Short mmCIF file of C-alpha atoms in Angstrom, two decimals:
data_model
loop_
_atom_site.label_atom_id
_atom_site.label_comp_id
_atom_site.label_asym_id
_atom_site.label_seq_id
_atom_site.Cartn_x
_atom_site.Cartn_y
_atom_site.Cartn_z
CA LEU O 1 17.32 41.73 -18.08
CA ALA O 2 15.82 38.25 -17.62
CA GLN O 3 16.58 37.42 -21.26
CA GLU O 4 20.13 38.68 -20.88
CA LEU O 5 20.56 36.49 -17.80
CA CYS O 6 19.26 33.45 -19.64
CA ILE O 7 21.83 34.01 -22.37
CA SER O 8 24.70 34.55 -19.96
CA TYR O 9 24.12 31.54 -17.70
CA SER O 10 23.68 27.79 -18.09
CA PRO O 11 20.08 26.54 -18.52
CA SER O 12 19.81 25.40 -14.90
CA GLN O 13 21.23 28.69 -13.60
CA ALA O 14 18.93 30.65 -15.89
CA MET O 15 15.89 28.72 -14.63
CA ARG O 16 16.85 29.44 -11.03
CA LEU O 17 17.24 33.16 -11.71
CA SER O 18 13.93 33.19 -13.57
CA VAL O 19 12.14 31.50 -10.67
CA LEU O 20 13.63 33.86 -8.09
CA ALA O 21 12.56 36.84 -10.18
CA SER O 22 9.06 35.41 -10.54
CA LEU O 23 8.78 34.85 -6.79
CA ALA O 24 9.34 38.55 -6.28
CA ALA O 25 6.96 39.70 -9.00
CA ALA O 26 4.22 37.07 -9.29
CA ALA O 27 0.61 37.59 -8.33
CA VAL O 28 0.60 35.62 -5.10
CA ILE O 29 -2.08 33.03 -4.44
CA PRO O 30 -3.62 33.93 -1.05
CA THR O 31 -3.16 31.62 1.91
CA LYS O 32 -5.38 30.67 4.82
CA PRO O 33 -4.42 29.13 8.18
CA ILE O 34 -5.24 25.44 8.65
CA ALA O 35 -3.38 24.97 11.94
CA PRO O 36 -1.42 27.18 14.34
CA GLY O 37 1.50 28.60 12.38
CA VAL O 38 0.53 26.76 9.18
CA ASP O 39 -0.83 28.81 6.27
CA MET O 40 -1.88 26.91 3.15
CA PRO O 41 -2.25 28.39 -0.36
CA LEU O 42 -5.85 28.41 -1.54
CA ILE O 43 -4.76 26.79 -4.82
CA SER O 44 -2.21 24.00 -5.23
CA LEU O 45 -0.91 22.22 -8.32
CA GLY O 46 -2.05 18.61 -8.48
CA THR O 47 0.74 16.59 -10.10
CA GLY O 48 -1.55 13.76 -11.09
CA GLY O 49 1.02 11.05 -11.74
CA LYS O 50 3.96 10.51 -14.08
CA ASP O 51 2.55 7.10 -14.97
CA LYS O 52 -0.28 8.87 -16.79
CA GLY O 53 2.18 10.23 -19.35
CA THR O 54 2.15 13.76 -18.02
CA ASP O 55 5.29 15.91 -17.96
CA VAL O 56 5.37 16.36 -14.20
CA SER O 57 8.82 17.95 -14.09
CA GLY O 58 7.86 20.41 -16.82
CA TYR O 59 4.61 21.67 -15.44
CA THR O 60 5.91 21.71 -11.86
CA ALA O 61 8.79 23.87 -13.10
CA SER O 62 6.31 26.18 -14.84
CA TRP O 63 4.25 26.46 -11.65
CA LEU O 64 7.34 27.39 -9.66
CA GLU O 65 8.47 29.90 -12.28
CA LYS O 66 5.19 31.74 -11.71
CA GLY O 67 6.02 32.02 -8.01
CA PHE O 68 3.28 29.64 -6.84
CA GLN O 69 3.89 27.61 -3.68
CA GLY O 70 1.38 24.79 -3.35
CA ILE O 71 2.19 21.34 -4.75
CA ASP O 72 -0.08 18.35 -4.18
CA THR O 73 1.29 14.88 -4.91
CA ALA O 74 0.99 11.35 -3.49
CA ASN O 75 2.95 8.21 -2.76
CA ASN O 76 1.07 6.20 -5.37
CA TYR O 77 1.27 8.81 -8.14
CA ASN O 78 4.82 7.56 -8.77
CA ASP O 79 5.92 11.07 -9.64
CA GLN O 80 7.52 12.49 -6.49
CA PRO O 81 11.11 12.19 -7.80
CA TYR O 82 10.08 14.31 -10.80
CA VAL O 83 8.57 16.92 -8.49
CA ALA O 84 11.81 16.97 -6.48
CA GLU O 85 13.80 17.34 -9.71
CA ALA O 86 11.82 20.42 -10.70
CA ILE O 87 12.15 21.96 -7.24
CA GLY O 88 15.90 21.34 -7.20
CA GLU O 89 16.45 22.87 -10.63
CA ALA O 90 14.30 25.87 -9.73
CA GLY O 91 16.31 26.55 -6.60
CA VAL O 92 13.26 27.61 -4.60
CA ALA O 93 13.84 27.63 -0.85
CA ARG O 94 11.94 24.89 0.96
CA LYS O 95 10.28 27.45 3.24
CA ASP O 96 8.73 29.06 0.17
CA LEU O 97 6.87 25.87 -0.78
CA PHE O 98 3.80 24.12 0.60
CA ILE O 99 4.04 20.39 -0.16
CA THR O 100 1.08 18.08 0.35
CA THR O 101 1.49 14.35 -0.09
CA LYS O 102 -0.38 11.22 0.91
CA VAL O 103 -0.07 7.65 2.14
CA PRO O 104 -2.21 5.13 0.23
CA GLY O 105 -4.61 4.11 3.00
CA SER O 106 -5.12 3.00 6.59
CA ASN O 107 -2.50 0.26 6.51
CA GLY O 108 -1.23 0.52 10.08
CA TYR O 109 1.59 2.14 11.99
CA ASP O 110 4.63 0.47 10.42
CA ALA O 111 3.40 0.73 6.83
CA THR O 112 2.55 4.39 7.36
CA VAL O 113 5.95 5.28 8.80
CA GLN O 114 7.62 3.47 5.89
CA ALA O 115 5.44 5.26 3.31
CA VAL O 116 6.25 8.65 4.83
CA GLN O 117 9.97 7.89 4.79
CA GLU O 118 9.63 7.02 1.10
CA ASN O 119 7.79 10.29 0.50
CA LEU O 120 10.51 12.28 2.23
CA GLN O 121 13.27 10.54 0.31
CA GLN O 122 11.55 10.89 -3.05
CA LEU O 123 10.74 14.56 -2.47
CA LYS O 124 14.23 15.23 -1.06
CA THR O 125 12.87 17.08 1.95
CA THR O 126 13.09 16.66 5.72
CA TYR O 127 9.48 17.61 6.42
CA LEU O 128 6.03 17.77 4.83
CA ASP O 129 3.59 20.65 5.13
CA LEU O 130 0.46 18.49 4.92
CA LEU O 131 0.13 14.70 5.06
CA LEU O 132 -3.13 12.99 4.09
CA ILE O 133 -4.55 9.47 4.18
CA HIS O 134 -5.41 9.11 0.50
CA TYR O 135 -8.43 6.79 0.86
CA PRO O 136 -10.35 5.29 3.80
CA ARG O 137 -9.12 1.83 2.83
CA GLY O 138 -7.26 -0.66 4.98
CA ASP O 139 -7.95 -2.28 8.31
CA ASP O 140 -5.95 -0.20 10.78
CA LEU O 141 -7.06 3.41 10.89
CA LYS O 142 -6.06 3.74 14.54
CA GLY O 143 -2.49 2.58 13.94
CA THR O 144 -2.19 4.78 10.87
CA TRP O 145 -3.38 7.84 12.76
CA GLN O 146 -1.04 7.06 15.65
CA ALA O 147 1.83 7.31 13.17
CA PHE O 148 0.40 10.59 11.85
CA GLU O 149 0.21 12.02 15.36
CA GLU O 150 3.79 11.02 16.16
CA LEU O 151 5.05 12.49 12.88
CA PHE O 152 3.16 15.68 13.73
CA ALA O 153 4.60 15.75 17.26
CA ASN O 154 8.18 15.42 16.04
CA LYS O 155 7.60 18.06 13.34
CA THR O 156 8.15 15.72 10.40
CA VAL O 157 4.74 16.93 9.24
CA ARG O 158 3.28 20.34 9.98
CA ALA O 159 -0.38 19.37 9.56
CA VAL O 160 -2.38 16.17 9.06
CA GLY O 161 -5.58 15.37 7.22
CA VAL O 162 -7.50 12.91 5.07
CA SER O 163 -8.82 12.51 1.55
CA ASN O 164 -12.03 10.92 0.25
CA PHE O 165 -13.39 10.41 3.79
CA MET O 166 -17.15 10.30 4.12
CA GLN O 167 -18.95 11.33 7.32
CA THR O 168 -18.89 7.83 8.79
CA ASP O 169 -15.13 7.61 8.15
CA LEU O 170 -14.57 10.95 9.86
CA GLU O 171 -16.76 9.98 12.82
CA GLN O 172 -14.70 6.82 13.28
CA LEU O 173 -11.46 8.81 13.19
CA LEU O 174 -12.62 11.62 15.48
CA ALA O 175 -13.72 9.07 18.10
CA PHE O 176 -10.08 8.40 19.03
CA ALA O 177 -7.92 11.07 17.34
CA LYS O 178 -5.88 13.23 19.71
CA VAL O 179 -4.87 15.44 16.80
CA LYS O 180 -7.83 16.33 14.59
CA PRO O 181 -7.51 16.22 10.79
CA VAL O 182 -7.39 19.75 9.42
CA ILE O 183 -8.31 18.92 5.80
CA ASN O 184 -10.65 16.55 3.98
CA GLN O 185 -9.76 16.53 0.27
CA CYS O 186 -12.57 15.27 -1.96
CA GLN O 187 -13.86 15.51 -5.50
CA HIS O 188 -15.82 18.75 -5.67
CA ASN O 189 -17.05 20.85 -8.56
CA ILE O 190 -20.12 22.73 -9.72
CA LEU O 191 -21.73 19.61 -11.13
CA ALA O 192 -20.84 17.23 -8.30
CA HIS O 193 -20.67 18.29 -4.67
CA MET O 194 -21.45 16.53 -1.41
CA ASP O 195 -23.20 19.24 0.57
CA ASP O 196 -24.01 17.10 3.64
CA LEU O 197 -20.37 16.07 3.96
CA ILE O 198 -19.23 19.69 3.63
CA ALA O 199 -21.71 20.73 6.34
CA TYR O 200 -20.34 18.03 8.64
CA CYS O 201 -16.75 19.13 7.99
CA ASN O 202 -17.72 22.72 8.73
CA SER O 203 -19.40 21.68 11.97
CA THR O 204 -16.28 19.82 13.15
CA GLY O 205 -13.77 22.47 12.07
CA ILE O 206 -12.29 20.44 9.21
CA HIS O 207 -11.36 22.45 6.12
CA TYR O 208 -12.57 21.16 2.76
CA GLU O 209 -10.30 20.90 -0.27
CA ALA O 210 -11.55 20.21 -3.80
CA TYR O 211 -9.90 18.04 -6.39
CA GLN O 212 -11.15 17.68 -9.98
CA PRO O 213 -12.59 21.21 -9.72
CA LEU O 214 -13.29 21.29 -13.46
CA GLY O 215 -15.06 17.94 -13.48
CA ARG O 216 -14.24 15.01 -15.71
CA GLY O 217 -15.90 13.06 -18.50
CA SER O 218 -19.66 13.59 -18.41
CA GLN O 219 -19.13 15.81 -15.36
CA SER O 220 -16.98 18.31 -17.30
CA ILE O 221 -18.05 21.90 -16.74
CA PHE O 222 -16.91 23.28 -20.10
CA ASP O 223 -20.01 22.59 -22.19
CA ASN O 224 -22.55 23.66 -19.59
CA PRO O 225 -24.54 26.66 -20.92
CA THR O 226 -25.22 28.17 -17.49
CA ILE O 227 -21.55 28.12 -16.53
CA ASN O 228 -20.58 29.65 -19.86
CA GLN O 229 -23.23 32.33 -19.49
CA VAL O 230 -21.82 33.33 -16.09
CA ALA O 231 -18.30 33.28 -17.58
CA GLN O 232 -19.34 35.65 -20.38
CA ALA O 233 -20.86 38.05 -17.86
CA HIS O 234 -17.47 38.39 -16.15
CA ASN O 235 -15.36 38.12 -19.32
CA VAL O 236 -13.61 35.02 -17.96
CA SER O 237 -13.49 31.34 -18.86
CA ALA O 238 -15.69 28.50 -17.64
CA ALA O 239 -12.66 27.15 -15.76
CA GLN O 240 -12.26 30.44 -13.91
CA VAL O 241 -15.93 30.41 -12.91
CA ALA O 242 -15.59 26.84 -11.64
CA MET O 243 -12.48 27.71 -9.61
CA ARG O 244 -14.00 30.94 -8.28
CA TRP O 245 -17.17 29.11 -7.20
CA ILE O 246 -15.04 26.85 -4.98
CA ILE O 247 -12.81 29.63 -3.63
CA GLN O 248 -15.84 31.79 -2.83
CA GLN O 249 -17.25 28.96 -0.70
CA GLY O 250 -14.14 29.22 1.46
CA HIS O 251 -12.58 25.94 0.30
CA PHE O 252 -9.09 25.05 -0.87
CA VAL O 253 -8.53 23.55 -4.30
CA THR O 254 -5.91 21.46 -6.09
CA VAL O 255 -5.96 21.60 -9.87
CA GLN O 256 -4.14 19.59 -12.53
CA ALA O 257 -3.04 22.49 -14.72
CA GLY O 258 -0.62 20.90 -17.18
CA THR O 259 0.40 23.91 -19.28
CA PRO O 260 1.65 27.40 -18.41
CA GLU O 261 -1.45 28.84 -20.08
CA HIS O 262 -3.83 26.72 -18.01
CA GLN O 263 -1.92 27.63 -14.86
CA ASP O 264 -2.38 31.32 -15.65
CA VAL O 265 -6.10 30.92 -16.25
CA ASP O 266 -6.86 28.57 -13.36
CA THR O 267 -5.19 30.84 -10.79
CA ASP O 268 -6.60 34.13 -12.10
CA VAL O 269 -9.72 33.93 -9.96
CA PHE O 270 -9.19 36.67 -7.40
CA SER O 271 -10.04 39.69 -9.55
CA PHE O 272 -13.78 39.03 -9.82
CA GLU O 273 -16.61 37.84 -7.59
CA LEU O 274 -19.73 35.86 -8.38
CA THR O 275 -23.00 37.47 -7.39
CA ASP O 276 -25.37 35.77 -4.97
CA ALA O 277 -27.75 35.10 -7.86
CA GLU O 278 -24.97 33.51 -9.91
CA VAL O 279 -23.89 31.32 -7.02
CA LYS O 280 -27.48 30.17 -6.61
CA GLN O 281 -27.65 29.35 -10.32
CA LEU O 282 -24.42 27.37 -10.18
CA ASP O 283 -25.40 25.55 -6.97
CA ALA O 284 -28.52 24.30 -8.73
CA LEU O 285 -26.48 22.49 -11.40
CA GLN O 286 -25.70 19.68 -8.94
CA GLY O 287 -26.67 16.31 -10.33
CA ALA O 288 -23.73 14.25 -11.49
CA THR O 289 -22.69 11.23 -9.46
CA VAL O 290 -19.51 11.66 -7.43
CA VAL O 291 -17.03 8.86 -8.17
CA VAL O 292 -14.59 8.04 -5.35
#
């Protein structure tokens, strides 16, 4: 039937019908509450940036065709119009998406409000599900967070958080924040994880979200013999083990899955569970330097 529909309708209409069918049939990525009335998918697609030569529209469209909801982008990725293009062509209802985006840093009230307005315009939406400060850079964290709190109060954003914040950055923010950040998004994978920072986030009720879950460069997980041994034991890939290790810790994750095949693999992590012994083995692989 789907093939018949694709033949009978224009390409854009066919894509929309395909997406709607997938939304009904896809294996749904579980969600978890991060704030009252706000449930976030455990896995989101990291768009990564059009300026890096990636086909953002294409792989965002593929993600949506599979019925997945979470999209993670940023003001300085320079790709938000391409994300909006894919969403528009797919015809997915805004309520069926979870869009995370970011402002570049702690640049003060006015700059933050302007950056958020740009985000909204580029994404062609009236609200954001999660807004993050991308890096703890800039000289006006208090003014930036004031803007976040006002945007939260007027429902322009449903939840607020940070990215790449260390414990000292979080302590500075929590000293004056009236609305607490619900997420701290940081580099996190089997070979590079900041356990003290995670413990602090847990103690303050801040959820942890991983980016670069598969590592990068010398931190790549794919050639590690222990990871591959665990993967063979479960008849899955090294990528699936790496993603499952994060999910099983109770964290969220954003992954740059640039092909339909990688999207299938990277999200197929809910049908198996790592044993306590395997988790202990994987935890012990820590050693690479985290680059922020």
